[in-house]
Amino acid sequence: MDDFDLKFPDNFLFGTAVSAYQIEGAWNKDGKSESIWDRHCHEKTGIVRKNYDGDVAIDHYNRYVEDLDLLKELGANSYRFSLAWTRILPEGTGWVNLKGIEFYNRLIDGLLERGIEPVVTIFHWDLPAALQEKGGWANREVINWFTEYARVCFKYFGDRVKYWITLNEIYVFTYRGYSLGVIPPCIRDYKMAVKAAHHALVAHGSAVKLYRQTGLNGKIGVALDLVPKTAGSERSEDKYAAEVANATESFYFYDAIVKGAYPELAVKVLKEKNYWPDDIDEKELKTASEKIDFLGVNFYGQQTVVYRKGAGRFDSEIISANAENVAYDNKPCADDCFKLMMKIKEDTGGRLPVIITENGMGSNTDVVSRQEELNDGFRIDYIKKHLTALKKAIDSGVDVKGYFYWSAFDNFEWNWGYDQRFGLVYVDYEDDLKRIKKKSFLWYKEFLEEQGRMRKGKI
Ligand code: IFM
């Protein structure tokens, strides 16, 4: 092991994360129906590079045993994955597909047999196409659809799953899906996005409430993508642009869940621009802010924003980002992670535990060769920097309970398809989806072994 020897708390969750559509494949096997991602990819709408699709992905559905063995070898004590709604309730509501349940039972049992804690995301963007036909997240009924789906998940898996995440990155699937139109359902209607976001927030809270009623004794939270915005200068208009971006993007969801209210500035500007739907009942944020056991933070970086008349929805433009990604600028962002942790501590009086549910570095296959990817020192540096920032946050009183690297395996990276790799395990798309351990896999494994030794007080 190199000299990276920070010691994390004894019961700290160390893991990796994935989602169903990005790895499973088997898109129509054993009764699974089409999700909005299946449909958009099949229709080759051009939103995904080279019209890639997730039909086979990394074939995890068929190779999960090999993948579980790799996770065991890695030695992380937890693993975050998502359930495909379309495998469990092919029509979105109604009859339960037992073959889908059996698959996830095998997966959960396989993890537990290997001493790995399952951390389960109920929804990670792959809405059943049948529900999109009825309006998807923009239809208020989705609150009931999602709650009923969550009820099925708790019923079948709640005896063994002790960590639940209701929704992954509400900003992305509502705003990018319904306003920017860059991911399915590819709609460009900001008012509809505001509605979809509201429904998603209430659906989240309603599932949390339901979980409490079941009497199950696990923990439940949500995973939000938090991208703090900083003003590009001291000019008041730039500062205002950054405040508006914070209020209307990531922190819109954060405030609703953590504080039980939308940021006042967001509501003001949305109303001014006529993006505010008349039928939003802000009192429903009482449900959205139902007490969670932890806040999941997907942390990838920060953005710098300036005022620019006519740009974007609110006269603002992102001029740069601190985001470490081999495909774009490669700017350090671990300090921003620390600052964000401190903000959460301040906002919640340190009473809300935080789990880093995602943090990862992607590399673009146009730029990074296979050899460089396998020998991915850049990814090791990235993980080290973020772990250092988190340790500093813990030492400064932030209740950080876990860290999940995104991702365990290379996989289908949404609009990028297979041209961006985030995994600790390389997947050879040219050679039978062979799994090859990257240098970062071996480093993380050693780091975890060291944590184990330090826990036992041997060194
Ligand atoms: O792959 C995604 C994941 O599905 C959601 N969070 C960001 C990751 C990397 O872009």
XYZ file of C-alpha atoms and ligand atoms in Angstrom:
469
model
C 0.000 0.000 0.000
C 1.186 3.517 -0.712
C 1.289 6.058 2.087
C -2.427 6.766 1.907
C -3.429 5.689 5.369
C -6.396 7.773 6.495
C -8.526 5.854 8.936
C -12.293 6.056 8.543
C -14.842 5.277 11.277
C -15.293 1.580 12.062
C -18.777 1.143 10.625
C -18.171 3.363 7.596
C -19.833 2.073 4.428
C -17.360 1.690 1.605
C -18.871 0.625 -1.663
C -19.326 1.014 -5.359
C -22.473 1.999 -7.227
C -24.317 1.004 -10.408
C -27.824 1.269 -11.847
C -30.043 -1.279 -13.553
C -30.277 0.095 -17.091
C -26.583 0.868 -17.202
C -25.453 -2.700 -16.511
C -28.170 -5.312 -16.627
C -28.971 -5.747 -20.320
C -31.598 -8.516 -20.839
C -33.960 -5.693 -21.678
C -36.888 -7.953 -22.544
C -36.027 -11.122 -20.649
C -38.254 -12.938 -18.164
C -41.183 -10.585 -18.507
C -39.363 -7.260 -18.328
C -41.116 -4.495 -20.256
C -39.755 -1.477 -22.089
C -38.581 1.517 -20.094
C -38.344 5.041 -21.493
C -34.616 4.466 -22.009
C -35.245 1.221 -23.904
C -37.775 2.997 -26.059
C -35.650 6.049 -26.857
C -32.639 3.911 -27.647
C -34.710 1.624 -29.844
C -36.164 4.582 -31.695
C -32.608 5.840 -32.295
C -33.628 9.404 -31.570
C -30.019 10.522 -31.679
C -29.744 11.450 -28.007
C -27.183 8.707 -27.414
C -23.795 8.752 -29.071
C -23.551 6.319 -32.007
C -27.082 5.176 -31.203
C -25.777 2.799 -28.566
C -28.398 1.111 -26.397
C -28.613 -0.821 -23.144
C -30.129 -3.987 -24.639
C -27.139 -6.044 -23.543
C -25.154 -3.420 -21.614
C -22.559 -5.415 -19.676
C -24.930 -8.401 -19.449
C -24.963 -8.256 -15.685
C -28.369 -9.981 -15.659
C -26.710 -13.163 -16.893
C -23.250 -12.659 -15.397
C -24.178 -11.379 -11.973
C -22.433 -14.251 -10.187
C -19.101 -13.367 -11.781
C -19.759 -9.717 -10.900
C -20.607 -10.554 -7.303
C -17.384 -12.518 -7.042
C -15.485 -9.472 -8.247
C -17.212 -7.346 -5.622
C -16.269 -9.874 -2.975
C -12.677 -9.761 -4.158
C -12.736 -5.962 -4.025
C -13.632 -6.217 -0.356
C -15.980 -3.223 -0.076
C -18.598 -3.834 2.610
C -21.533 -2.468 0.589
C -22.840 -2.179 -2.956
C -25.389 0.245 -4.346
C -27.592 -0.911 -7.222
C -31.026 -0.002 -8.545
C -34.127 -2.055 -9.225
C -35.667 -1.913 -12.685
C -39.312 -0.933 -12.231
C -40.002 -2.644 -15.579
C -38.753 -6.014 -14.288
C -40.898 -5.860 -11.185
C -44.096 -4.220 -12.480
C -44.005 -4.592 -16.266
C -47.131 -2.479 -16.705
C -45.866 0.099 -14.251
C -48.674 -0.755 -11.822
C -50.662 -3.881 -11.031
C -49.355 -7.421 -11.392
C -45.971 -8.319 -9.995
C -43.531 -10.185 -12.229
C -42.133 -12.892 -9.978
C -39.269 -13.609 -12.360
C -38.070 -10.050 -11.775
C -38.421 -10.501 -8.032
C -36.437 -13.751 -8.256
C -33.572 -12.010 -10.051
C -33.236 -9.369 -7.362
C -33.610 -12.007 -4.643
C -30.674 -13.876 -6.154
C -28.686 -10.660 -6.298
C -29.478 -9.585 -2.736
C -28.857 -13.062 -1.333
C -25.634 -13.326 -3.320
C -24.416 -10.058 -1.815
C -25.325 -11.055 1.709
C -23.661 -14.454 1.308
C -20.494 -12.580 0.390
C -20.780 -10.263 3.373
C -21.787 -7.218 1.294
C -24.564 -4.862 2.427
C -27.069 -4.139 -0.374
C -27.937 -0.451 -0.744
C -30.935 -0.315 -3.033
C -32.113 2.551 -5.215
C -35.775 2.147 -6.063
C -35.720 4.435 -9.117
C -32.757 5.370 -11.271
C -34.425 6.929 -14.368
C -35.806 3.853 -16.191
C -39.507 4.653 -15.923
C -41.821 2.050 -17.509
C -42.764 3.275 -21.002
C -46.369 2.336 -20.145
C -46.362 5.061 -17.482
C -44.749 7.615 -19.771
C -47.661 7.062 -22.140
C -49.818 8.400 -19.314
C -47.621 11.452 -18.790
C -44.856 9.996 -16.604
C -43.597 12.247 -13.822
C -45.749 15.104 -15.103
C -48.913 13.182 -14.231
C -49.839 13.639 -10.569
C -50.855 9.988 -10.434
C -47.152 9.145 -10.445
C -47.136 9.795 -6.711
C -49.408 6.764 -6.284
C -47.651 4.718 -8.964
C -44.276 5.212 -7.319
C -45.567 4.629 -3.798
C -47.185 1.365 -4.856
C -43.990 0.287 -6.599
C -42.047 1.116 -3.432
C -44.561 -0.931 -1.417
C -43.803 -3.970 -3.604
C -40.039 -3.430 -3.151
C -40.344 -3.152 0.629
C -42.605 -6.219 0.736
C -40.310 -8.514 -1.221
C -36.870 -7.244 -0.240
C -37.357 -5.304 2.993
C -36.456 -8.268 5.184
C -32.880 -8.203 3.864
C -32.300 -4.695 2.503
C -31.393 -2.260 5.275
C -30.512 0.779 3.144
C -33.009 2.271 0.707
C -32.689 5.193 -1.670
C -36.005 6.373 -3.101
C -34.944 8.346 -6.180
C -31.662 9.055 -7.896
C -30.876 12.641 -8.985
C -34.334 14.193 -9.222
C -32.888 17.256 -10.963
C -31.560 15.156 -13.808
C -34.582 13.039 -14.587
C -37.079 15.898 -14.239
C -35.246 18.983 -15.570
C -33.003 17.320 -18.092
C -35.877 15.041 -19.131
C -38.804 17.486 -19.226
C -37.230 20.914 -19.709
C -33.912 20.587 -21.499
C -35.155 17.506 -23.335
C -31.742 15.895 -23.512
C -32.722 12.613 -21.887
C -35.974 10.626 -22.104
C -38.764 11.578 -22.278
C -37.015 14.396 -24.229
C -39.647 17.067 -23.568
C -38.863 20.786 -23.599
C -41.392 22.425 -21.361
C -40.081 24.100 -18.230
C -43.501 24.402 -16.612
C -43.977 20.680 -17.044
C -40.545 20.048 -15.535
C -41.482 22.085 -12.448
C -44.567 19.929 -12.120
C -42.626 16.699 -12.639
C -40.121 17.812 -10.010
C -42.888 18.544 -7.525
C -44.497 15.150 -8.095
C -41.141 13.404 -7.719
C -40.473 15.187 -4.423
C -43.875 14.261 -3.037
C -43.508 10.690 -4.331
C -40.169 10.439 -2.533
C -41.695 11.629 0.755
C -44.681 9.388 0.338
C -42.401 6.337 -0.049
C -40.444 7.374 3.062
C -43.731 7.657 5.002
C -44.797 4.260 3.751
C -41.473 2.738 4.784
C -41.998 3.982 8.344
C -45.477 2.463 8.368
C -44.141 -0.958 7.366
C -42.204 -1.131 10.635
C -39.100 -2.359 8.795
C -35.975 -1.393 10.640
C -33.672 -0.174 7.879
C -32.653 3.296 6.806
C -34.097 5.312 3.962
C -32.898 8.407 2.106
C -32.586 9.940 -1.335
C -29.635 10.534 -3.683
C -29.328 14.127 -4.936
C -26.783 15.396 -7.418
C -25.469 18.506 -5.721
C -23.502 20.805 -7.998
C -22.747 24.042 -6.137
C -22.636 27.139 -8.332
C -20.153 29.944 -7.702
C -20.284 33.459 -9.156
C -17.659 34.152 -11.805
C -16.866 37.556 -10.291
C -17.792 39.924 -7.489
C -20.164 41.786 -9.821
C -23.660 41.826 -8.337
C -25.250 40.469 -11.514
C -22.883 37.483 -11.523
C -23.601 36.831 -7.879
C -27.297 36.986 -8.566
C -26.923 34.604 -11.530
C -25.173 32.091 -9.263
C -27.831 32.450 -6.578
C -30.582 31.838 -9.106
C -28.778 28.803 -10.500
C -28.323 27.342 -7.017
C -31.933 28.032 -6.138
C -33.457 26.607 -9.306
C -31.180 23.599 -9.804
C -29.593 21.260 -7.228
C -30.582 23.173 -4.129
C -34.188 23.403 -5.235
C -34.500 19.698 -4.371
C -32.192 19.832 -1.396
C -34.179 22.659 0.210
C -37.493 20.931 -0.461
C -36.327 17.721 1.210
C -34.080 19.093 3.942
C -35.897 22.337 4.770
C -39.447 21.576 3.623
C -39.679 24.632 1.326
C -38.595 25.611 -2.147
C -35.983 28.382 -2.158
C -37.948 31.647 -2.177
C -35.774 33.004 -4.960
C -36.581 30.005 -7.157
C -40.314 30.439 -6.732
C -39.957 34.179 -7.436
C -38.020 33.783 -10.673
C -40.099 30.837 -11.853
C -43.231 32.917 -11.365
C -41.696 35.950 -13.088
C -40.889 33.820 -16.122
C -44.298 32.189 -16.075
C -42.805 28.736 -15.459
C -44.726 28.160 -12.251
C -47.716 25.803 -12.698
C -50.885 27.085 -11.000
C -51.692 23.759 -9.415
C -48.575 23.285 -7.304
C -49.467 23.044 -3.658
C -46.383 24.028 -1.689
C -47.952 22.621 1.473
C -47.204 19.199 0.023
C -43.543 19.789 0.753
C -44.436 18.648 4.244
C -44.592 15.179 2.705
C -41.480 15.766 0.599
C -39.550 16.661 3.744
C -40.604 13.574 5.684
C -37.635 12.773 7.905
C -34.953 10.794 6.107
C -32.233 8.745 7.780
C -29.471 9.985 5.512
C -28.927 12.344 2.630
C -27.280 10.666 -0.345
C -25.002 13.072 -2.195
C -23.788 12.343 -5.701
C -20.774 14.585 -5.941
C -18.992 15.259 -9.215
C -18.014 18.912 -9.057
C -18.816 22.605 -8.994
C -19.774 25.143 -11.686
C -18.916 28.824 -12.136
C -21.742 30.974 -13.421
C -22.011 34.507 -14.831
C -24.842 36.787 -15.901
C -25.380 36.802 -19.668
C -28.511 38.449 -21.053
C -30.659 35.968 -22.927
C -28.601 32.931 -21.965
C -30.347 29.879 -20.552
C -33.667 30.197 -18.757
C -32.483 32.897 -16.377
C -29.873 34.981 -18.188
C -26.970 32.990 -16.870
C -24.191 30.925 -18.317
C -21.781 28.350 -16.942
C -18.297 29.544 -17.807
C -16.269 26.831 -16.192
C -16.518 23.834 -13.973
C -14.361 22.111 -11.450
C -15.046 18.564 -12.436
C -12.475 15.889 -12.842
C -13.322 14.018 -15.924
C -10.824 12.950 -18.496
C -13.349 13.827 -21.195
C -13.607 17.511 -20.286
C -11.621 19.977 -18.202
C -9.657 18.192 -15.603
C -9.922 20.474 -12.623
C -9.587 19.398 -9.019
C -12.899 19.513 -7.187
C -12.303 17.755 -3.867
C -12.216 21.104 -2.008
C -15.673 21.821 -3.347
C -16.753 18.504 -1.893
C -15.432 19.520 1.513
C -17.209 22.889 1.313
C -20.443 21.180 0.398
C -20.168 18.824 3.363
C -19.672 21.827 5.636
C -22.719 23.555 4.168
C -24.855 20.490 4.874
C -23.564 20.384 8.425
C -24.389 24.055 8.903
C -27.863 23.730 7.392
C -28.807 20.697 9.458
C -26.950 21.401 12.664
C -24.906 18.304 11.881
C -27.928 16.139 12.573
C -28.448 14.677 9.114
C -26.045 11.862 8.240
C -24.584 12.048 4.748
C -23.606 9.224 2.448
C -21.647 9.958 -0.700
C -23.823 7.771 -2.875
C -21.749 8.561 -5.986
C -18.385 10.049 -6.770
C -16.468 9.008 -9.802
C -14.292 9.844 -12.715
C -15.211 9.144 -16.298
C -12.798 8.899 -19.153
C -13.606 9.368 -22.789
C -12.517 6.517 -25.018
C -11.654 9.003 -27.822
C -8.952 10.400 -25.579
C -7.888 7.585 -23.266
C -6.370 4.418 -24.697
C -7.161 0.941 -23.418
C -3.720 0.750 -21.835
C -4.114 4.072 -20.019
C -7.561 3.029 -18.874
C -6.286 -0.211 -17.374
C -3.449 1.634 -15.745
C -5.734 4.393 -14.430
C -3.573 6.301 -11.959
C -5.721 9.383 -12.656
C -8.700 7.592 -11.102
C -6.718 6.574 -8.025
C -5.672 10.211 -7.512
C -9.269 11.272 -7.854
C -10.507 8.828 -5.230
C -7.682 9.725 -2.858
C -8.430 13.439 -3.110
C -12.112 12.933 -2.381
C -11.495 10.548 0.488
C -9.081 13.082 1.939
C -11.736 15.803 1.679
C -14.304 13.541 3.318
C -11.990 12.598 6.137
C -11.360 16.301 6.733
C -15.139 16.815 6.778
C -15.580 13.977 9.285
C -12.858 15.459 11.455
C -14.695 18.787 11.217
C -17.860 17.241 12.605
C -19.777 16.242 9.478
C -21.573 12.944 9.977
C -20.408 11.230 6.774
C -21.421 7.592 6.940
C -20.287 6.187 3.621
C -18.597 6.533 0.258
C -19.669 4.791 -2.943
C -17.399 5.022 -5.938
C -19.231 5.353 -9.257
C -18.897 2.850 -10.730
C -18.000 -0.750 -10.014
C -17.896 -1.610 -13.719
C -17.642 0.305 -16.979
C -21.187 0.625 -18.242
C -23.728 2.423 -20.410
C -23.095 6.083 -19.623
C -26.439 7.470 -20.869
C -25.903 10.033 -23.665
C -22.314 8.869 -23.980
C -23.229 5.239 -24.438
C -20.128 3.091 -24.002
C -17.684 5.863 -24.909
C -17.167 6.967 -21.369
C -15.766 4.614 -18.746
C -16.193 5.104 -15.006
C -15.502 1.593 -13.740
C -12.955 0.083 -11.417
C -13.442 -2.967 -13.619
C -12.808 -2.626 -17.333
C -15.401 -4.210 -19.605
C -14.072 -5.293 -22.970
C -16.872 -4.539 -25.414
C -14.791 -6.023 -28.238
C -14.149 -9.334 -26.518
C -17.210 -10.976 -25.030
C -17.649 -8.326 -22.326
C -14.664 -9.708 -20.495
C -14.108 -8.106 -17.070
C -10.565 -6.911 -16.370
C -9.493 -5.359 -13.079
C -8.057 -1.867 -13.507
C -5.256 -0.506 -11.382
C -7.864 1.498 -9.450
C -9.638 -1.746 -8.510
C -6.429 -3.108 -7.031
C -5.735 0.171 -5.251
C -9.236 0.380 -3.715
C -8.930 -3.261 -2.628
C -5.638 -2.567 -0.872
C -7.006 0.581 0.684
C -9.954 -1.396 2.081
C -7.687 -4.124 3.401
C -5.695 -1.448 5.175
C -8.897 -0.044 6.701
C -9.644 -3.552 7.976
C -6.200 -3.884 9.526
C -6.457 -0.457 11.147
C -9.890 -1.386 12.529
C -8.489 -4.447 14.156
C -5.801 -2.230 15.594
C -3.049 -4.307 14.048
C -1.207 -1.261 12.766
O -23.729 7.334 -14.738
C -24.243 8.385 -13.997
C -25.279 7.902 -12.997
O -26.277 7.143 -13.589
C -25.908 9.075 -12.306
N -24.910 9.961 -11.769
C -23.807 10.344 -12.600
C -23.175 9.124 -13.232
C -21.972 9.525 -14.097
O -22.348 10.429 -15.069
